[in-house]
Structures are given as C-alpha cells and as structure tokens.
mmCIF file of C-alpha atoms (C1' of nucleotides) in Angstrom:
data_model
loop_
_atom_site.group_PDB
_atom_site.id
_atom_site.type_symbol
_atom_site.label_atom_id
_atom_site.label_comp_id
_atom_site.label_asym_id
_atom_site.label_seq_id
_atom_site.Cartn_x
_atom_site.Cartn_y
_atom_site.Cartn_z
ATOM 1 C CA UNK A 5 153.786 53.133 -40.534
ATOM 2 C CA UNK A 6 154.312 50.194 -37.663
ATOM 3 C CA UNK A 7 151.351 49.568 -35.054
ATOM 4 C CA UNK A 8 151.610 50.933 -31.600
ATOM 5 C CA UNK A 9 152.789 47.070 -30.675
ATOM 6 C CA UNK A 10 155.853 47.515 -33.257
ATOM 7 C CA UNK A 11 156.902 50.702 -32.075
ATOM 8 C CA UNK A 12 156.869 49.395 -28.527
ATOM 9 C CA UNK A 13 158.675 46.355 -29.182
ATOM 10 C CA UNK A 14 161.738 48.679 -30.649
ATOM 11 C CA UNK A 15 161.568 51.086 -28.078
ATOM 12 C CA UNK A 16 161.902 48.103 -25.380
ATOM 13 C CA UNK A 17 164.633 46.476 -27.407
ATOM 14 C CA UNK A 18 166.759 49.382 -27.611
ATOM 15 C CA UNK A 19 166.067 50.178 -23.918
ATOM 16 C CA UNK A 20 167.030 46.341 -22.717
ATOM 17 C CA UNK A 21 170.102 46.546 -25.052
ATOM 18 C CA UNK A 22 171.348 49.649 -23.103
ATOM 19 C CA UNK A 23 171.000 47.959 -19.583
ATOM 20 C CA UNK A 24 172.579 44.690 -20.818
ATOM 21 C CA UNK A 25 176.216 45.920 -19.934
ATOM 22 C CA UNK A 26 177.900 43.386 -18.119
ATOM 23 C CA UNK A 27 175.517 40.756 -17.101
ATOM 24 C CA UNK A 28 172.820 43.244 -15.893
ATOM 25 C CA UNK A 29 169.145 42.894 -16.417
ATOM 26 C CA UNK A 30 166.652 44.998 -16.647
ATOM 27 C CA UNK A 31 162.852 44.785 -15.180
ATOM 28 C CA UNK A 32 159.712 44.671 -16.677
ATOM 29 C CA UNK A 33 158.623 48.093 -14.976
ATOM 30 C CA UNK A 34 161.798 49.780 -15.269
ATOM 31 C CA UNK A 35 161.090 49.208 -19.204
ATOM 32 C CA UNK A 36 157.452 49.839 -19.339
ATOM 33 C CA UNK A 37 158.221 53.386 -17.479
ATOM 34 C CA UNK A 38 161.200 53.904 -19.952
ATOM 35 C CA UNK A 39 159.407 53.492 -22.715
ATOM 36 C CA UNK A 40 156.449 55.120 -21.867
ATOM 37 C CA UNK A 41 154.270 51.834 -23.004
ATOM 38 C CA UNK A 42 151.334 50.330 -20.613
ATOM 39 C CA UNK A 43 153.795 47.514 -18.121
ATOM 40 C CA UNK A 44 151.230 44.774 -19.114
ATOM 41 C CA UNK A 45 151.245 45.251 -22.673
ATOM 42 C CA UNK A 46 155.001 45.837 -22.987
ATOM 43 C CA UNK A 47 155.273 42.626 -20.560
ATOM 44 C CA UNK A 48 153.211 40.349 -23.218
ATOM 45 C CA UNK A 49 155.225 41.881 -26.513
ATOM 46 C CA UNK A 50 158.415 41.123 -24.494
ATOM 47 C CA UNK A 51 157.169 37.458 -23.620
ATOM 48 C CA UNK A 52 156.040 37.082 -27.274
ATOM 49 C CA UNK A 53 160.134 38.377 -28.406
ATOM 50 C CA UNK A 54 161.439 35.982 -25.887
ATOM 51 C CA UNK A 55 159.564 33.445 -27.583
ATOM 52 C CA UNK A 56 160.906 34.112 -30.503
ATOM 53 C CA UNK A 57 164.595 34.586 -28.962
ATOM 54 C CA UNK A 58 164.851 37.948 -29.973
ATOM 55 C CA UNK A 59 165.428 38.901 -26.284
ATOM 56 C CA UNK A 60 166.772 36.638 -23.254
ATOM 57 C CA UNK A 61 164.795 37.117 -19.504
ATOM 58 C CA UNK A 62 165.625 34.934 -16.605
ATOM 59 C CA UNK A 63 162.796 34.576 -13.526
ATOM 60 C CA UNK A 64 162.758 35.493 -10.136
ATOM 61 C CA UNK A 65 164.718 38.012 -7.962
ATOM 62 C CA UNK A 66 167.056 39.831 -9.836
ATOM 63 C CA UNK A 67 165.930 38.528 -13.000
ATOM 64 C CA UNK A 68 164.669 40.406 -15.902
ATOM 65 C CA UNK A 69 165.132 40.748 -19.798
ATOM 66 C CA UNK A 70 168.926 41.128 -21.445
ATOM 67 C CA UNK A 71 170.129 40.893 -24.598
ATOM 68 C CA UNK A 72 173.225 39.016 -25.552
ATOM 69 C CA UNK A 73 175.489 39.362 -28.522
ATOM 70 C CA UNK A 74 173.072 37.414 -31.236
ATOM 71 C CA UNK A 75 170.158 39.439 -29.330
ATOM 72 C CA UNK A 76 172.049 42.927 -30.307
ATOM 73 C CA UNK A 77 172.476 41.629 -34.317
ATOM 74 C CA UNK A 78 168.217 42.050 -34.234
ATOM 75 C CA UNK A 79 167.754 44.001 -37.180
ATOM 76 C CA UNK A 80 164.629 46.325 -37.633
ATOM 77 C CA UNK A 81 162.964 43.741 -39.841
ATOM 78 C CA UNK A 82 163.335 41.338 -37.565
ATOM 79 C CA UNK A 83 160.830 43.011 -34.813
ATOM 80 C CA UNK A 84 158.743 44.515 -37.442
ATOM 81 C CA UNK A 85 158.235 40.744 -38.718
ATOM 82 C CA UNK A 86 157.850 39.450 -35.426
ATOM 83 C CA UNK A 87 155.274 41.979 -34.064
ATOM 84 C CA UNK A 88 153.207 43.156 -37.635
ATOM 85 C CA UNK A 89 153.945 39.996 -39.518
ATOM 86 C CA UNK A 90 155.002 40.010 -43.483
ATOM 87 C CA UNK A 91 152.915 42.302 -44.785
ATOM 88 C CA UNK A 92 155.276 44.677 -45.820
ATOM 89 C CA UNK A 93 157.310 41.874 -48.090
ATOM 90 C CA UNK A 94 153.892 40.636 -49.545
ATOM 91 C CA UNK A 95 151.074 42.653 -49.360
ATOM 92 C CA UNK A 96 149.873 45.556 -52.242
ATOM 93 C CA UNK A 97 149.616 48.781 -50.931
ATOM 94 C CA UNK A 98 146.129 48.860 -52.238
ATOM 95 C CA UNK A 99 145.534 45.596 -50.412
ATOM 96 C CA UNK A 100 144.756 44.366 -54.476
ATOM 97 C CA UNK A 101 145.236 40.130 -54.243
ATOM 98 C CA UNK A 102 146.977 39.960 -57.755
ATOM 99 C CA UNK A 103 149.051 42.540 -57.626
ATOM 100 C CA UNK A 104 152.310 41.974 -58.848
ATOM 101 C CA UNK A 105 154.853 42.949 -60.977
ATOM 102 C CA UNK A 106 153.449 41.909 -64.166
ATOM 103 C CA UNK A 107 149.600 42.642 -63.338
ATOM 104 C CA UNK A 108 150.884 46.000 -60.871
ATOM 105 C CA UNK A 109 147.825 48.048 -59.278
ATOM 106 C CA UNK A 110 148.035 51.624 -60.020
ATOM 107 C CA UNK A 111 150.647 52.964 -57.763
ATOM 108 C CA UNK A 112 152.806 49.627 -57.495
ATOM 109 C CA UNK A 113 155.146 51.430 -60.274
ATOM 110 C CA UNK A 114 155.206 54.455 -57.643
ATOM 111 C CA UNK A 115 155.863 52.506 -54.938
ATOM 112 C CA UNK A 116 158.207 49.671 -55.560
ATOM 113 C CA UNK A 117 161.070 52.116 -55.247
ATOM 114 C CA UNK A 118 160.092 53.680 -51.735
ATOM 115 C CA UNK A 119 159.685 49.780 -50.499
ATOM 116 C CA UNK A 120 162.634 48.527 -51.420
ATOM 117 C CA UNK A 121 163.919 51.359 -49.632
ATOM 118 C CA UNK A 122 162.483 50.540 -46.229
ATOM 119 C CA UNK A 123 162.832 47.287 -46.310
ATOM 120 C CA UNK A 124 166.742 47.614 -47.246
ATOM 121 C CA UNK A 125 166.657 49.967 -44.361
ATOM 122 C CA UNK A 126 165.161 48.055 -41.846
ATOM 123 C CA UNK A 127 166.923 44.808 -42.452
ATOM 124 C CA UNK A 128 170.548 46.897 -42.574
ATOM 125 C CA UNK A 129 170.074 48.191 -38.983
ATOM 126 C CA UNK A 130 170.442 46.482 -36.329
ATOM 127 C CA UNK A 131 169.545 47.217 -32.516
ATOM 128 C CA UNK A 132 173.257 47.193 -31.709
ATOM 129 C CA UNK A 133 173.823 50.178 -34.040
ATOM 130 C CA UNK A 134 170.833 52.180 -32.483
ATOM 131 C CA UNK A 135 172.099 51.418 -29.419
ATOM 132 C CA UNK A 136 175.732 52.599 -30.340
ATOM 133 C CA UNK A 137 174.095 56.052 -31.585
ATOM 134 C CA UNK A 138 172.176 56.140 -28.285
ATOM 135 C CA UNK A 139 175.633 55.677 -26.187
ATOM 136 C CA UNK A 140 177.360 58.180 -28.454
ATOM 137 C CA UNK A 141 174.477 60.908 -27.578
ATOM 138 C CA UNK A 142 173.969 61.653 -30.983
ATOM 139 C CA UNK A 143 170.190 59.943 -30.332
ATOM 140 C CA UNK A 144 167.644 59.782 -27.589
ATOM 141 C CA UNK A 145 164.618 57.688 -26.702
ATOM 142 C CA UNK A 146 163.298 60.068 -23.967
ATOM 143 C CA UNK A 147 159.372 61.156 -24.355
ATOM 144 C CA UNK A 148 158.712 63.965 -23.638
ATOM 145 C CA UNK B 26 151.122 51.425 -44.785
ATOM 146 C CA UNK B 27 147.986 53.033 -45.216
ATOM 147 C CA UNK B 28 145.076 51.993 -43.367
ATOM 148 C CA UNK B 29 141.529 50.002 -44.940
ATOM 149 C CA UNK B 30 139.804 53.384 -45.029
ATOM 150 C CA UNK B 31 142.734 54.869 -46.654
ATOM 151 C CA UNK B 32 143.519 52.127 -49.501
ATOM 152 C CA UNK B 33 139.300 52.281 -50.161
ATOM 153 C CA UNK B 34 139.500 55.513 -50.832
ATOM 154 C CA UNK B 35 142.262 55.615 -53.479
ATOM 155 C CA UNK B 36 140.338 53.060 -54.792
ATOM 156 C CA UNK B 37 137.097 54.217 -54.988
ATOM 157 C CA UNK B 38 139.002 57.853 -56.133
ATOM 158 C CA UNK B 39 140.438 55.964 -59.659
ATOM 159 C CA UNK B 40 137.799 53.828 -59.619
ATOM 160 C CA UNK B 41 135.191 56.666 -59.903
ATOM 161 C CA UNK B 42 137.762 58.628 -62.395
ATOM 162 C CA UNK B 43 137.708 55.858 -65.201
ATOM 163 C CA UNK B 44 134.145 56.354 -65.068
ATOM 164 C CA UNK B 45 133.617 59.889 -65.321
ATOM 165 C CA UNK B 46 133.889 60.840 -68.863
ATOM 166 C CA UNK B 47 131.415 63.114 -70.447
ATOM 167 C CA UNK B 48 129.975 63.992 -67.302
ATOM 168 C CA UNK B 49 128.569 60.498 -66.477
ATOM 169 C CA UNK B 50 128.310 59.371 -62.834
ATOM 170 C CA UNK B 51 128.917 55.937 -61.235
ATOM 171 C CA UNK B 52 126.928 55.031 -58.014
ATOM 172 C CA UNK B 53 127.755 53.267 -54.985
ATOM 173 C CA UNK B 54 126.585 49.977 -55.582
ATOM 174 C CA UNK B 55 128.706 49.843 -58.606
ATOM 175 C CA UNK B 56 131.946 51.832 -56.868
ATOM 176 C CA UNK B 57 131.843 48.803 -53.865
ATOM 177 C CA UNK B 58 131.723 45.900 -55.923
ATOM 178 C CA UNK B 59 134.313 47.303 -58.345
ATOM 179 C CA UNK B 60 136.962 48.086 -55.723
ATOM 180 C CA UNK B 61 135.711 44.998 -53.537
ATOM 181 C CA UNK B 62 134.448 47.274 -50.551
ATOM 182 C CA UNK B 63 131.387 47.281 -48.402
ATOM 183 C CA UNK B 64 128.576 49.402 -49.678
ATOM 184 C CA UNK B 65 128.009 51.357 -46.672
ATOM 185 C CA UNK B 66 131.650 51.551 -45.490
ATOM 186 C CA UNK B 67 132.935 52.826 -48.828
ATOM 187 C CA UNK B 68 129.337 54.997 -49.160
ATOM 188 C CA UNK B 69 130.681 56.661 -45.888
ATOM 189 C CA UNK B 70 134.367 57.199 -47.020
ATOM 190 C CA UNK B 71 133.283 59.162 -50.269
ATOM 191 C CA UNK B 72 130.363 61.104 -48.494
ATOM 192 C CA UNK B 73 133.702 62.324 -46.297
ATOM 193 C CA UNK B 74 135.774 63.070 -49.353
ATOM 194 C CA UNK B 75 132.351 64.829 -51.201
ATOM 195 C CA UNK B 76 132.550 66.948 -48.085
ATOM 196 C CA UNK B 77 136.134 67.704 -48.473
ATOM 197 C CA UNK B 78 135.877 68.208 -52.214
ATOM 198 C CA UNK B 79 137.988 65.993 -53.080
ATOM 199 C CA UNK B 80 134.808 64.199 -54.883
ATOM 200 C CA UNK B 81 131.703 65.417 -56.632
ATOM 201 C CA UNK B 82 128.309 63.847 -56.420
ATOM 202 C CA UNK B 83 124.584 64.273 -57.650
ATOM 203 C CA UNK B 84 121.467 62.988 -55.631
ATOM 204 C CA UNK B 85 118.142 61.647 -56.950
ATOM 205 C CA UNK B 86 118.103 59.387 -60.095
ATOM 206 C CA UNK B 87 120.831 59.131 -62.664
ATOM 207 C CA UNK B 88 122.553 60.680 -59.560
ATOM 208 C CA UNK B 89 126.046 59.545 -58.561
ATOM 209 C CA UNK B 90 129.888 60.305 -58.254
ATOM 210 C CA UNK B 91 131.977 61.735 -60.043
ATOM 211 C CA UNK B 92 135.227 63.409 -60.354
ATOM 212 C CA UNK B 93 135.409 67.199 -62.299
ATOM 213 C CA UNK B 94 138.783 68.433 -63.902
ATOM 214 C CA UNK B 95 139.872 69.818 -60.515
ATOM 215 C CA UNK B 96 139.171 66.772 -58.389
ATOM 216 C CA UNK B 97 141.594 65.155 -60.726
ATOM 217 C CA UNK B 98 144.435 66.815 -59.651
ATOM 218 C CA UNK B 99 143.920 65.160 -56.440
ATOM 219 C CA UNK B 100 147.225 64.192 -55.504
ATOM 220 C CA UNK B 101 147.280 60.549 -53.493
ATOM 221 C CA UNK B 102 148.963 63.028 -50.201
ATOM 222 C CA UNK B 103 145.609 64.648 -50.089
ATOM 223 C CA UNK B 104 143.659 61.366 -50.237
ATOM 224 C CA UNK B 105 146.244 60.018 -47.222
ATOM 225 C CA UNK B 106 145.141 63.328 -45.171
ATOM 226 C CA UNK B 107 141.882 63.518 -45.719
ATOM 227 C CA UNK B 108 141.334 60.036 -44.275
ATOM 228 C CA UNK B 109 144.276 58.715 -42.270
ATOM 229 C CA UNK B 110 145.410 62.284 -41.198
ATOM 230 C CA UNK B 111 148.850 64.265 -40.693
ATOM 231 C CA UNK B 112 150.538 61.581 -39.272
ATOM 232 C CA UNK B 113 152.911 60.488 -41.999
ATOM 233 C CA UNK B 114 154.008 64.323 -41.861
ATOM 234 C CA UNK B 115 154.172 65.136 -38.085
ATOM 235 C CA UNK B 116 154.791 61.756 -36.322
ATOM 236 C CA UNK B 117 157.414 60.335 -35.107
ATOM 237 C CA UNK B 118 158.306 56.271 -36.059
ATOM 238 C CA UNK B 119 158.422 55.498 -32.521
ATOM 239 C CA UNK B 120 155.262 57.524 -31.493
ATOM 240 C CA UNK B 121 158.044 59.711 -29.714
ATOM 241 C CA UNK B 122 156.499 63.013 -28.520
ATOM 242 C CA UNK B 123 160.196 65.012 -28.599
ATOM 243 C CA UNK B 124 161.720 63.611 -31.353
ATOM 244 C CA UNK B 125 162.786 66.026 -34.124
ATOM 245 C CA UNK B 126 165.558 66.998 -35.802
ATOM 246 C CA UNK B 127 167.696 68.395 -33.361
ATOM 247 C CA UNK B 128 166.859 65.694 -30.822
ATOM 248 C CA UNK B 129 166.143 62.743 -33.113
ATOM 249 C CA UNK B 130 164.951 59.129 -32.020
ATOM 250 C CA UNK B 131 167.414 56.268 -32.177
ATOM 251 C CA UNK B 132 165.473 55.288 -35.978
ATOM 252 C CA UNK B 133 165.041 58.601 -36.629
ATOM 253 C CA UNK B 134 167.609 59.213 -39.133
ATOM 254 C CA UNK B 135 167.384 56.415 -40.616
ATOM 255 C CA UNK B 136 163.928 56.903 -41.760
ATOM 256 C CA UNK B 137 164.381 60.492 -42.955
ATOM 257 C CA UNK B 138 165.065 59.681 -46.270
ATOM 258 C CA UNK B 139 162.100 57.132 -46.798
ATOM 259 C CA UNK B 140 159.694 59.589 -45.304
ATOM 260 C CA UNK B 141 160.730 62.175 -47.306
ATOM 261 C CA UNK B 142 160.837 60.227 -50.599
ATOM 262 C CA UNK B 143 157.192 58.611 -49.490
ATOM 263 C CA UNK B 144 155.809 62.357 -49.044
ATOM 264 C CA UNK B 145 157.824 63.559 -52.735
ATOM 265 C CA UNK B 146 155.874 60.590 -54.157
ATOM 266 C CA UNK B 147 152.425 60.644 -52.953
ATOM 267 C CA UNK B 148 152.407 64.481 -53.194
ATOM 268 C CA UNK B 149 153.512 64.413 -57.010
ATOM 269 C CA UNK B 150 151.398 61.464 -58.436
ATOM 270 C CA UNK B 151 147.788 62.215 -59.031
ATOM 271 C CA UNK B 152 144.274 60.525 -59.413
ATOM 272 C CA UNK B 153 144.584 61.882 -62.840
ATOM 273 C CA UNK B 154 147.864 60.059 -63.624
ATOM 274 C CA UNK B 155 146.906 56.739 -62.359
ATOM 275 C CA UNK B 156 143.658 56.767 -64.481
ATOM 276 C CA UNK B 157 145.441 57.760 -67.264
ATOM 277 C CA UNK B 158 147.661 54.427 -66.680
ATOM 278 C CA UNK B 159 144.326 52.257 -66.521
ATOM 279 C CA UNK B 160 143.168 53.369 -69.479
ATOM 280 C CA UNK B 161 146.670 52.712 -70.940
ATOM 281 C CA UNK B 162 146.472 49.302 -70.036
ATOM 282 C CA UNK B 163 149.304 49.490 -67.890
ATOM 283 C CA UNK B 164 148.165 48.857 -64.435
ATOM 284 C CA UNK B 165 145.508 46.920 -63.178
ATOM 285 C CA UNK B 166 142.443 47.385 -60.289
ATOM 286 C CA UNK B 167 141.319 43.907 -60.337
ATOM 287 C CA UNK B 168 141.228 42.520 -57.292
ATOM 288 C CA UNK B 169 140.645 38.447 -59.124
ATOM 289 C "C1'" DT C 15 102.313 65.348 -57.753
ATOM 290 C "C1'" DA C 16 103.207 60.531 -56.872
ATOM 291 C "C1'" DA C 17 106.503 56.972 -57.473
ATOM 292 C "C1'" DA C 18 111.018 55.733 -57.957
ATOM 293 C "C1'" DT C 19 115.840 56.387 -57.454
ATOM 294 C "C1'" DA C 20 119.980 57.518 -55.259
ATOM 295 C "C1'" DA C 21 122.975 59.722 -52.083
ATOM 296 C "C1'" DA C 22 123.289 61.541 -47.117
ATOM 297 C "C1'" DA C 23 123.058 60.819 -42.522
ATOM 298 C "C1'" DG C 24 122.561 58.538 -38.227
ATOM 299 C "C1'" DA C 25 122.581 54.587 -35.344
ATOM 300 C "C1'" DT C 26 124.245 50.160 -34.356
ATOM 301 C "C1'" DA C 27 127.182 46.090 -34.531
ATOM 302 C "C1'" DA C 28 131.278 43.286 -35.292
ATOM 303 C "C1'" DA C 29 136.169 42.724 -35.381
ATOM 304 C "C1'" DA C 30 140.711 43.975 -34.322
ATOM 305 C "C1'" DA C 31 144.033 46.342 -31.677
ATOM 306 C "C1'" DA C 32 145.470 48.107 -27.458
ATOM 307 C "C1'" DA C 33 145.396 48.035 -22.639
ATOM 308 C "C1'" DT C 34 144.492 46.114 -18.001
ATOM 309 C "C1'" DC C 35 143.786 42.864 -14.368
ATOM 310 C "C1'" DT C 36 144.470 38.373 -12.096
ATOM 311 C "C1'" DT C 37 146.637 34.162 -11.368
ATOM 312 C "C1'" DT C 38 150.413 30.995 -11.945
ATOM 313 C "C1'" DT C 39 154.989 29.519 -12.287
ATOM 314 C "C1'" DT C 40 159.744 29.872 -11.375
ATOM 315 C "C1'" DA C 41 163.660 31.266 -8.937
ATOM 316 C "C1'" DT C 42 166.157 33.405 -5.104
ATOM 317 C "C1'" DT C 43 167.366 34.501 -0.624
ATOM 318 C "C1'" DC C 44 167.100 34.268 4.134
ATOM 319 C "C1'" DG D 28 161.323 25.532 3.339
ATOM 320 C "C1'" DA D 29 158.891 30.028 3.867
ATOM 321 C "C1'" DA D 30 158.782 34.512 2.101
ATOM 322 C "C1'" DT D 31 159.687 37.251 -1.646
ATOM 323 C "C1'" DA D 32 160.605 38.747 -6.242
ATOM 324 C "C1'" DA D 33 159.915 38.606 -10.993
ATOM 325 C "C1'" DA D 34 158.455 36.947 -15.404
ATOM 326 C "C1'" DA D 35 154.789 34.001 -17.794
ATOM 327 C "C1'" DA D 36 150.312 33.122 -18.804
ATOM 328 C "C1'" DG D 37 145.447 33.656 -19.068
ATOM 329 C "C1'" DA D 38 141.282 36.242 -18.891
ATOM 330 C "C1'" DT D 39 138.965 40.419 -19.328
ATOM 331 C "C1'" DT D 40 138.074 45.178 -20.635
ATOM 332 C "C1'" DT D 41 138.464 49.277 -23.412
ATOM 333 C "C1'" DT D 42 139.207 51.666 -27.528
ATOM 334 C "C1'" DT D 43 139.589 52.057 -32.316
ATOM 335 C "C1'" DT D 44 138.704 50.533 -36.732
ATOM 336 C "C1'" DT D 45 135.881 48.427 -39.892
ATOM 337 C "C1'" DA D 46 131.414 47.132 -41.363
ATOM 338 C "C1'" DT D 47 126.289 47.020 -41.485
ATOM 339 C "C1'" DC D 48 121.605 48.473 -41.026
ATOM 340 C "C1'" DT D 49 117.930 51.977 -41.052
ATOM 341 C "C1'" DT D 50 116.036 56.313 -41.918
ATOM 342 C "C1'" DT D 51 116.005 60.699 -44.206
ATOM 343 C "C1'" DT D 52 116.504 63.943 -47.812
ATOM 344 C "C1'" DA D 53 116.968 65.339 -52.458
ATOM 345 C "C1'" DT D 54 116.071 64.698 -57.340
ATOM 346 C "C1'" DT D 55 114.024 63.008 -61.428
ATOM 347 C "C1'" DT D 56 110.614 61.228 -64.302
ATOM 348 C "C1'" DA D 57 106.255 59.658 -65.580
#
DNA sequence: TAAATAAAAGATAAAAAAATCTTTTTATTC
DNA sequence: GAATAAAAAGATTTTTTTATCTTTTATTTA
C-alpha cells in the first residue's frame, strides 16, 4: 500500500511523538532500533521530515528529534505526501493518463469509493491520536 | 496501489478479453502497444499468468492469447495474487511482523475497514465484468 | 519438409528503491 | 578552546523492480 520509506516515516513519527513528553528528545539510534528500520535510512527520511517541518531535531549533545504541538496535528496524509508524493490524489489505478471521471478506466467506477475512503482516513488521523491509542495500551508498535 | 507488473496485467487481462470472441487470439505485439507496455515485459507477465491459468495461449502462426469462459471469471484479487502476491491479505500497513487483531498497530484499526472493503471489491468484480463495460461504452482503456 | 510465424524461455541491462558508509557541520560540556 | 556528541549531508552500494535483448521451441502453411 505505502513504500517501505512511508511506513518508516510513520513508525518514527509515532515513536518521536511518544518521547516528546516534556521537552525530551529522542536519538537517531534509539529510533532506528525502535522501529526496527536501517539508522541511516531512518536518519535521511527524518532529515527529509525536518525539512519539511513535520518533525523538530536540535544538534549536538543531548539533541535529537521532538515533536511539538503543530508536529503532533501531522495527519497520515501528510507523511504519506511527504514520503510517496501525490499519487494517491492523482494517479489511475491502472496508471491510464486520461483517466477521469468522465473518460473512467475500467475499474475507476470500482474504485472511487475505496479511495475516497483512504484518503478521508488518512487525512482524519493524526499522529497525536495514534499516539493517544499507543499511551492508552489499546495499540502497540513493537516488532516482533 | 498496485505495482507496474500488477496494473499491466489487468490490462493486458481486459485487453486480451475484448479481443477474444469466437475463439480469435490477439498476440503480443498487439497486447503491448494497446495497453502501452513493453513487449517483452508484458510478454513475460502473461507467459506467468498462462502458467497460472489465469490466461490461455496458442503457439505457431495465427497463434496468440486468449481468454476461455473460465478465465473470465478471473476476479481482479486473483490477478493482484498472482503477480504482486498475498500481501494485501497478510501484511501489516506498517510492515509490522506482530500486528494482528488482538495486538493491533497504532494504524491498524483504522485501516481495517479499507482493507476489507478493497479485498470485497477486487474479489467480486471480474475480467468478465469490466469487458462487458468496454464494450458498453462505459469505461475507457485509452491511455491518449 | 522447408519457411514463416509466434509464443516461451533465458540472459542481460537499466532504473528505482532501499540500505549503508563516510564526512561534515553544529552544539555542548568540561 | 579541546573533546565529545549528535544530526546533516553526501557518496556509494545493494537489492528489487522494470525493461530489453537473444535464443529456443512449437505450430502452421505452402
């Protein structure tokens, strides 16, 4: 559904919201172990974030990445756009370049239902919620 | 969503369906420039899904493929197995190894209905019915 | 049965995605 | 201000996916 650089970048932004209680940061290692993703890969998907000011880091000894209050209102959409691009807003399922609605490939009908779905989903939820579920116990992010 | 092999193969699947009434065949040279794939890539894909039966084909002159009464039940779930695998049934969003039901990842609900409504769609909607649109004039597989 | 046709199969190459390694920059603390 | 810590950046490698090229095998028709 997302590429292995998506799901990283929500594993990592859940993780870094749930060790930015008061202040605290968290390293790049401490997240690449967490999340079970490579440390240099997760390290260049969190630069690209920051970039982006989806996430907050600060240098140096006892620096690391944190999210703030605007950081925690990141919806779903928001990463998926920011690591896979638009593609799921614009592009045909069939990867057809004149798709549309009134010249739809042959499943468009099928799927224009199931996308609207997702992409109501994923722009309703934000990392804060996942975050709350995560504190509440009621989800987990362990592998394995 | 799905990947290039995947969307080729639906593709090439309705493509080959318009074009097999009264037992004529279509060959590969026509299949690839009708569905805008490479020759050899898309020869590959539908010497895979001949092998899997989900395709029929005849060698030699006047040769081809084709698609028999059965292979037009072909529902677009077997097409997404046959080429992009079980994923979409058995993974987890987050490439999560123990995420399931009882110890869901933080997205993990949230995705449970748009999986399951995915799978209810691509297992109920068939080569047959999407050819049966084409010829209707109702959808298109133009790609300009 | 020879020539032609067409798919099958195998080998190779190119491109993209994922992962790793190295160096640089910045900041902190002693 | 030297040593250290940590992210940022850049370069490289590996793996996977996508695409191409070449050879083989099967079939038909003349």
């Amino acid at each position: 559904m997302f590429s292995k650089s998506c799901e990283y970048a929500i594993k990592a932004m859940i993780y870094v919201a749930q060790k930015s209680k008061n202040g605290e940061r968290v390293g790049i290692k401490e997240i690449a172990k967490s999340t079970s993703a490579p440390e240099h890969f997760i390290a260049k998907i969190l630069q690209d974030l920051s970039r982006k000011k989806l996430v907050n880091s600060y240098k140096g000894p006892n620096g690391g990445f944190f999210l703030n209050e605007d950081n925690l209102k990141t919806s779903l959409a928001d990463i998926v756009k920011a690591t896979d691009g638009n593609g799921i807003y614009t592009d045909c399922v069939l990867g057809l370049k004149s798709c549309s609605e009134s010249t739809p490939c042959p499943v468009h009908n099928e799927f224009r239902a199931i996308k609207k779905n997702l992409i109501k989903m994923i722009e309703s939820n934000t990392i804060g919620d996942f975050n709350k579920k995560l504190e509440a116990g009621s989800s987990f992010l362990k592998n394995v």
